[in-house]
C-alpha cells in the first residue's frame, strides 16, 4: 500500500468507468471525485506508490482555459470535468469528506448529526474496501480537524459539502500504511525523513523484503545503495558487524576478495603515510626522514590512486605504487653509508633476538621425561653449536681488527 489517495479510493463502478478520465501516477491531477453510488459498487484497489516527481495539480500548472458554453455539451461530460477539477484542487480530501460526513465509529452514540451515519465497517462494506482503509481517511480528517483545517465530525451530516483544503497538505495528515504506527515503523519513518523522502516509500520497501531482494539481485544501482546502507548501519550495529564478518569468513570467494582488498589497502596506506608524514620505515624497522625524490614519487602514485573511480580495480595500481616506493626506500638506505650500517646492525640484532627466543622455548624436561629423544636432535644441536661458535669467532676477529 502507499500514500496515494487515488489508490486508496474505491474504484469507479462499471456505469461510471466509461466516462472517467484515465488515471496517472499523480494523485493530485488525475482522479475525479467519485459519486457515492459508484463507491458502493467498487471493489477494493491495491495501493501503488505515486511517483516522487508527481506534477503539481492541473489547476496550479497554468492559467485555466476559458470555460466553453455548457449548453451544447453532454451533461455527463460536464459533470466529469467538474468532478475532475474538484479532485485536482483537493486530492484525498474529497474522499476524506465522504468518510467524515458518513461514518460513525463504533462506540459513538447514534444521535444528533450522527443519527444517520454508519459504522466504518458498514461504510467499507458498501464501498467494497476494508474498514482499515476507511479509518485511515477518518483519522486523517480527525488530525486535520484538531489543527482547525477542517470542521469536526459533529458538524458534518451526510451529503454536506464544504470548502476543502488544498491537495498539497493531504499527505501531511494521511498515513496509508498500518505499520507506520509501530515502533519499527516510526524508526523507518524517521530515517526516511532524514534522507529527504516520504516515509511511505521506506515503509513499503520494509514490508516487501522479497521485492527488495529481487531489486538488489537484478539492479547494480539498487545493490550499490543497499551496500552503502549496510556499511552505514554496521558503524553503529556491532551485532550486524559480527554477522557480516561471519558470513564473509564462511564464503571462500569472499574471503579471497577481502584478503586481496586488505592487501591493496595496506599498500596504499604505506604510500600515503610517506606522503603525509614525510618519513619512511626501512626494511629493518627504522623510521627516518624520506628523501625529497622518494616523497615526490610517492605523491605522484598516490594522486593516481585517489583519482580511481570506485568501480576501478585498485589492486594493480596499489601493487605498482608499493613496489616502486619500496624500491626507492631500499635505494635510499644503500646510498646513505651511516643508514646502511645501522640497517644491517638492526637486522642482525633482530635475527639474534629471534634465535634466542626460539632456543629458550625448548623444553628439555619433556624430552627426558617422555622419552621422545632421537639421535637427529642431538646432531642438529651440535651443528647449531658449531655455527654459534663460528659466529662468535668471526665477531671477535672483527672486533680485534677494528
Coordinates of C-alpha atoms in Angstrom, one line a residue:
X1 CA 0.0 0.0 0.0
X2 CA 1.1 3.6 -0.4
X3 CA 0.1 7.1 0.4
X4 CA -1.6 7.6 -2.9
X5 CA -5.1 8.8 -2.1
X6 CA -6.2 7.9 -5.5
X7 CA -5.2 4.3 -4.9
X8 CA -7.0 4.3 -1.5
X9 CA -10.2 5.5 -3.1
X10 CA -12.8 3.0 -4.2
X11 CA -12.8 2.1 -7.8
X12 CA -15.5 3.6 -10.1
X13 CA -18.5 1.5 -10.8
X14 CA -18.9 0.0 -14.3
X15 CA -21.6 2.6 -15.1
X16 CA -19.2 5.5 -14.5
X17 CA -15.9 3.9 -15.7
X18 CA -16.8 4.6 -19.3
X19 CA -16.8 8.4 -18.7
X20 CA -13.9 8.6 -16.3
X21 CA -10.7 10.2 -17.4
X22 CA -7.6 8.0 -17.5
X23 CA -5.6 8.0 -14.2
X24 CA -1.9 8.6 -14.0
X25 CA 0.6 8.3 -11.2
X26 CA -0.2 11.8 -9.9
X27 CA -3.0 11.6 -7.3
X28 CA -3.4 15.4 -7.3
X29 CA -4.2 15.5 -11.0
X30 CA -6.0 12.5 -12.4
X31 CA -8.6 11.1 -10.1
X32 CA -12.1 12.6 -10.4
X33 CA -14.4 12.7 -7.4
X34 CA -16.4 9.5 -7.1
X35 CA -20.2 9.5 -6.6
X36 CA -21.4 7.6 -3.6
X37 CA -23.3 5.3 -5.8
X38 CA -20.1 4.4 -7.7
X39 CA -18.2 3.9 -4.5
X40 CA -20.8 1.4 -3.3
X41 CA -20.2 -0.9 -6.3
X42 CA -16.4 -0.6 -6.5
X43 CA -14.0 -3.4 -5.4
X44 CA -11.1 -2.6 -3.2
X45 CA -8.0 -1.4 -5.1
X46 CA -4.3 -2.1 -4.4
X47 CA -2.3 0.9 -3.4
X48 CA 0.6 1.7 -5.7
X49 CA 3.1 4.2 -4.7
X50 CA 2.9 7.5 -6.6
X51 CA 5.9 8.9 -8.4
X52 CA 8.3 11.0 -6.4
X53 CA 8.2 13.6 -9.1
X54 CA 4.5 13.9 -9.2
X55 CA 3.4 17.1 -11.1
X56 CA 1.7 20.0 -9.5
X57 CA -2.1 20.0 -9.7
X58 CA -3.5 20.9 -13.0
X59 CA -5.3 23.9 -11.5
X60 CA -1.9 25.3 -10.5
X61 CA 0.1 24.4 -13.6
X62 CA -1.2 27.2 -15.8
X63 CA -4.0 29.7 -16.1
X64 CA -7.2 27.7 -16.7
X65 CA -8.6 27.9 -20.2
X66 CA -11.8 29.8 -20.8
X67 CA -14.8 27.5 -20.0
X68 CA -16.9 26.7 -23.0
X69 CA -20.6 27.1 -23.1
X70 CA -22.1 24.0 -21.4
X71 CA -25.4 24.3 -23.1
X72 CA -24.3 22.3 -26.1
X73 CA -22.3 19.7 -24.1
X74 CA -23.2 16.3 -22.8
X75 CA -24.2 16.8 -19.1
X76 CA -22.2 13.7 -18.2
X77 CA -19.0 15.2 -19.7
X78 CA -19.6 18.4 -17.8
X79 CA -20.1 16.6 -14.6
X80 CA -16.9 14.5 -15.1
X81 CA -14.9 17.7 -15.8
X82 CA -16.2 19.4 -12.8
X83 CA -15.5 16.3 -10.6
X84 CA -12.1 16.2 -12.1
X85 CA -11.4 19.8 -11.1
X86 CA -12.6 19.2 -7.6
X87 CA -10.1 16.4 -7.1
X88 CA -7.3 18.3 -8.8
X89 CA -7.7 21.0 -6.3
X90 CA -8.4 18.9 -3.2
X91 CA -6.8 15.5 -3.7
X92 CA -7.6 13.0 -0.9
X93 CA -9.7 15.4 1.0
X94 CA -12.5 14.6 -1.4
X95 CA -12.7 11.1 -0.2
X96 CA -11.9 12.0 3.4
X97 CA -15.0 14.3 3.4
X98 CA -17.2 11.4 2.3
X99 CA -15.9 9.4 5.2
X100 CA -16.1 12.2 7.7
X101 CA -19.7 13.1 6.9
X102 CA -21.0 9.5 6.7
X103 CA -19.0 7.4 9.2
X104 CA -19.7 7.0 12.9
X105 CA -17.0 4.8 14.6
X106 CA -18.1 2.0 16.9
X107 CA -19.0 3.2 20.4
X108 CA -20.3 6.6 19.3
X109 CA -24.0 7.1 20.0
X110 CA -26.3 7.3 17.0
X111 CA -27.8 10.6 17.9
X112 CA -27.8 14.2 16.7
X113 CA -25.9 14.6 13.5
X114 CA -24.6 11.1 13.8
X115 CA -28.0 9.5 13.7
X116 CA -27.9 8.7 10.0
X117 CA -24.3 7.8 9.8
X118 CA -23.0 4.3 9.7
X119 CA -20.0 2.4 11.2
X120 CA -16.7 2.2 9.4
X121 CA -17.3 -1.5 8.8
X122 CA -20.7 -0.8 7.2
X123 CA -19.3 2.0 5.1
X124 CA -16.4 -0.2 4.0
X125 CA -18.8 -3.0 3.0
X126 CA -20.8 -0.5 0.9
X127 CA -17.6 0.8 -0.7
X128 CA -16.1 -2.6 -1.3
X129 CA -12.9 -1.9 0.6
X130 CA -11.5 -2.7 4.1
X131 CA -12.6 -0.9 7.3
X132 CA -8.9 -0.2 8.0
X133 CA -8.7 1.9 4.8
X134 CA -11.8 3.8 5.8
X135 CA -10.4 4.5 9.2
X136 CA -7.2 5.9 7.7
X137 CA -9.2 8.5 6.0
X138 CA -11.2 9.1 9.2
X139 CA -8.0 9.6 11.2
X140 CA -6.5 11.9 8.6
X141 CA -9.7 14.1 8.9
X142 CA -9.6 13.9 12.7
X143 CA -6.0 15.2 12.8
X144 CA -6.8 18.0 10.4
X145 CA -9.8 18.9 12.4
X146 CA -7.6 19.1 15.6
X147 CA -5.5 21.6 13.6
X148 CA -8.5 23.7 12.6
X149 CA -8.0 22.9 9.0
X150 CA -11.4 21.2 8.5
X151 CA -14.7 21.0 10.6
X152 CA -15.2 18.5 13.4
X153 CA -17.2 15.4 12.6
X154 CA -20.1 16.6 14.8
X155 CA -21.0 19.5 12.5
X156 CA -21.0 17.3 9.3
X157 CA -24.0 15.5 8.1
X158 CA -24.3 13.0 5.2
X159 CA -24.2 14.9 1.9
X160 CA -22.8 18.1 3.3
X161 CA -20.3 20.0 1.1
X162 CA -17.6 22.3 2.4
X163 CA -14.6 24.1 1.1
X164 CA -11.8 21.6 1.3
X165 CA -8.0 22.2 1.9
X166 CA -5.5 22.1 -1.0
X167 CA -4.3 18.7 -2.2
X168 CA -0.7 19.5 -1.2
X169 CA -1.3 19.3 2.5
X170 CA -3.2 16.0 2.3
X171 CA 0.0 13.8 2.8
X172 CA 0.8 15.7 6.0
X173 CA -2.2 14.0 7.6
X174 CA -2.8 10.8 5.7
X175 CA -0.9 7.6 6.5
X176 CA -1.6 4.8 4.1
X177 CA 0.3 2.0 6.0
X178 CA -0.7 0.4 9.2
X179 CA 2.9 -0.4 10.0
X180 CA 3.7 3.3 10.4
X181 CA 2.3 3.4 13.9
X182 CA 4.6 0.6 15.2
X183 CA 7.9 1.3 16.9
X184 CA 9.6 -0.2 13.9
X185 CA 7.5 1.8 11.5
X186 CA 8.3 5.0 13.4
X187 CA 12.0 4.3 13.2
X188 CA 11.8 3.7 9.5
X189 CA 9.7 6.9 9.0
X190 CA 12.2 8.9 10.9
X191 CA 15.1 7.6 8.9
X192 CA 13.2 8.3 5.6
X193 CA 12.5 11.9 6.6
X194 CA 16.2 12.3 7.5
X195 CA 17.0 11.1 4.0
X196 CA 14.5 13.5 2.5
X197 CA 12.0 11.0 1.2
X198 CA 8.4 10.2 2.1
X199 CA 8.1 7.7 4.9
X200 CA 5.6 5.6 2.9
X201 CA 8.3 4.8 0.4
X202 CA 10.6 3.3 3.0
X203 CA 7.7 1.6 4.7
X204 CA 6.6 -0.1 1.5
X205 CA 10.2 -1.4 1.0
X206 CA 10.3 -2.7 4.5
X207 CA 7.1 -4.5 4.1
X208 CA 8.3 -6.2 0.9
X209 CA 11.7 -7.8 1.7
X210 CA 11.3 -10.3 -1.2
X211 CA 10.8 -7.4 -3.6
X212 CA 13.8 -5.6 -2.1
X213 CA 15.9 -8.8 -2.6
X214 CA 14.8 -9.1 -6.3
X215 CA 15.7 -5.4 -7.0
X216 CA 19.2 -5.9 -5.4
X217 CA 19.8 -9.1 -7.4
X218 CA 18.7 -7.5 -10.6
X219 CA 19.9 -3.9 -10.5
X220 CA 23.5 -2.8 -9.8
X221 CA 22.3 0.6 -8.7
X222 CA 20.0 -0.8 -6.1
X223 CA 22.7 -3.2 -4.9
X224 CA 25.1 -0.3 -4.5
X225 CA 22.6 1.7 -2.5
X226 CA 22.0 -1.4 -0.3
X227 CA 25.7 -1.9 0.2
X228 CA 26.1 1.8 1.3
X229 CA 23.2 1.5 3.7
X230 CA 24.6 -1.7 5.3
X231 CA 28.0 -0.1 5.7
X232 CA 26.5 2.9 7.4
X233 CA 24.4 0.7 9.7
X234 CA 27.3 -1.5 10.7
X235 CA 29.1 1.5 12.1
X236 CA 26.6 1.6 14.9
X237 CA 25.5 -2.1 15.0
X238 CA 28.1 -4.4 16.4
X239 CA 25.8 -7.4 16.0
X240 CA 25.5 -6.8 12.3
X241 CA 29.2 -6.4 12.0
X242 CA 29.7 -9.8 13.6
X243 CA 27.1 -11.4 11.3
X244 CA 28.6 -9.9 8.2
X245 CA 32.2 -10.9 9.2
X246 CA 31.0 -14.5 9.9
X247 CA 29.2 -14.7 6.6
X248 CA 32.3 -13.5 4.7
X249 CA 34.6 -15.9 6.7
X250 CA 32.4 -18.8 5.7
X251 CA 32.5 -18.0 1.9
X252 CA 35.8 -18.8 0.2
X253 CA 35.4 -16.3 -2.7
X254 CA 34.5 -13.5 -0.3
X255 CA 37.5 -14.4 2.0
X256 CA 39.8 -14.2 -1.0
X257 CA 38.3 -10.9 -2.1
X258 CA 38.6 -9.4 1.4
X259 CA 42.2 -10.5 1.6
X260 CA 43.0 -9.0 -1.7
X261 CA 41.4 -5.7 -0.9
X262 CA 43.1 -5.7 2.5
X263 CA 46.5 -6.2 0.9
X264 CA 45.8 -3.3 -1.6
X265 CA 44.6 -1.1 1.3
X266 CA 47.8 -1.8 3.3
X267 CA 50.0 -1.0 0.3
X268 CA 48.1 2.3 -0.3
X269 CA 48.4 3.1 3.4
X270 CA 52.2 2.5 3.2
X271 CA 52.5 5.1 0.3
X272 CA 50.1 7.5 1.9
X273 CA 51.9 7.7 5.3
X274 CA 55.1 8.6 3.4
X275 CA 53.3 11.5 1.7
X276 CA 51.5 12.7 4.8
X277 CA 54.3 12.1 7.4
X278 CA 57.4 12.7 5.3
X279 CA 59.0 9.6 6.8
X280 CA 59.9 6.1 5.6
X281 CA 60.2 2.8 7.5
X282 CA 63.2 0.8 6.4
X283 CA 63.1 -3.0 6.0
X284 CA 64.8 -3.3 9.4
X285 CA 62.1 -1.2 11.1
X286 CA 63.9 2.1 11.4
X287 CA 61.9 5.3 10.9
X288 CA 63.8 8.1 9.1
X289 CA 63.1 11.2 7.1
X290 CA 62.1 10.5 3.5
X291 CA 64.3 11.9 0.7
X292 CA 62.7 14.6 -1.4
X293 CA 62.8 12.4 -4.6
X294 CA 61.2 9.5 -2.8
X295 CA 58.4 11.6 -1.3
X296 CA 57.7 13.2 -4.7
X297 CA 57.3 9.8 -6.3
X298 CA 55.0 8.6 -3.5
X299 CA 52.8 11.7 -4.1
X300 CA 52.6 11.0 -7.8
X301 CA 51.5 7.5 -7.2
X302 CA 49.0 8.5 -4.5
X303 CA 47.4 11.1 -6.7
X304 CA 46.8 8.4 -9.4
X305 CA 45.3 6.1 -6.8
X306 CA 43.0 8.8 -5.4
X307 CA 41.7 9.5 -8.9
X308 CA 40.5 6.0 -9.5
X309 CA 36.7 5.5 -9.6
X310 CA 35.0 3.2 -7.1
X311 CA 34.3 0.8 -9.9
X312 CA 38.0 0.6 -11.0
X313 CA 40.3 -2.2 -9.6
X314 CA 42.9 -0.6 -7.3
X315 CA 44.9 -3.7 -6.6
X316 CA 47.2 -3.5 -9.6
X317 CA 47.8 0.2 -9.2
X318 CA 48.5 -0.2 -5.5
X319 CA 51.0 -3.0 -6.2
X320 CA 52.9 -0.8 -8.6
X321 CA 53.0 2.1 -6.3
X322 CA 54.1 -0.1 -3.3
X323 CA 56.9 -1.8 -5.3
X324 CA 58.2 1.5 -6.7
X325 CA 58.3 3.3 -3.4
X326 CA 59.7 0.3 -1.5
X327 CA 62.5 0.0 -4.2
X328 CA 63.3 3.7 -3.6
X329 CA 63.4 3.1 0.2
X330 CA 65.9 0.3 -0.3
X331 CA 67.9 2.6 -2.7
X332 CA 67.9 5.4 -0.1
X333 CA 69.2 3.0 2.5
X334 CA 72.1 1.8 0.3
X335 CA 73.1 5.3 -0.7
X336 CA 73.5 6.5 2.9
X337 CA 76.6 4.9 4.5
X338 CA 75.6 5.6 8.1
X339 CA 72.0 4.4 7.5
X340 CA 73.2 1.3 5.7
X341 CA 75.4 0.3 8.6
X342 CA 72.6 0.9 11.1
X343 CA 70.2 -1.0 9.0
X344 CA 72.4 -4.1 8.9
X345 CA 73.1 -3.8 12.6
X346 CA 69.4 -3.6 13.3
X347 CA 68.7 -6.7 11.1
X348 CA 71.5 -8.7 12.9
X349 CA 70.1 -7.9 16.3
X350 CA 66.6 -8.8 15.2
X351 CA 67.7 -12.2 13.9
X352 CA 69.7 -12.8 17.1
X353 CA 66.8 -12.0 19.3
X354 CA 64.5 -14.3 17.3
X355 CA 67.1 -17.2 17.6
X356 CA 67.5 -16.6 21.3
X357 CA 63.8 -16.7 21.9
X358 CA 63.4 -19.9 19.9
X359 CA 66.2 -21.6 21.8
X360 CA 64.8 -20.5 25.2
X361 CA 61.4 -22.1 24.3
X362 CA 62.9 -25.6 24.0
X363 CA 61.6 -27.7 26.9
X364 CA 64.3 -30.2 27.7
X365 CA 62.4 -31.7 30.7
X366 CA 59.8 -33.1 28.4
X367 CA 62.4 -34.6 26.2
X368 CA 63.8 -36.6 29.1
X369 CA 60.6 -37.5 30.8
X370 CA 58.6 -38.6 27.8
X371 CA 61.5 -40.4 26.1
X372 CA 61.0 -38.6 22.8
X373 CA 64.7 -38.1 22.3
X374 CA 66.1 -39.1 18.9
X375 CA 69.7 -39.1 17.6
X376 CA 68.8 -36.5 15.0
X377 CA 68.0 -34.0 17.7
X378 CA 71.5 -34.2 19.2
X379 CA 73.1 -33.9 15.7
X380 CA 71.2 -30.7 15.0
X381 CA 72.1 -29.2 18.3
X382 CA 75.8 -30.0 17.7
X383 CA 75.6 -28.4 14.3
X384 CA 73.9 -25.3 15.8
X385 CA 76.7 -25.2 18.5
X386 CA 79.3 -25.2 15.7
X387 CA 77.5 -22.4 13.9
X388 CA 77.3 -20.3 17.0
X389 CA 81.0 -20.9 17.8
X390 CA 81.9 -19.8 14.2
X391 CA 79.8 -16.7 14.5
X392 CA 81.4 -15.8 17.8
X393 CA 84.9 -16.3 16.4
X394 CA 84.1 -14.1 13.4
X395 CA 82.8 -11.3 15.6
X396 CA 85.9 -11.5 17.8
X397 CA 88.2 -11.2 14.8
X398 CA 86.2 -8.2 13.5
X399 CA 86.5 -6.6 16.9
X400 CA 90.2 -7.2 17.1
X401 CA 90.7 -5.8 13.5
X402 CA 88.8 -2.6 14.3

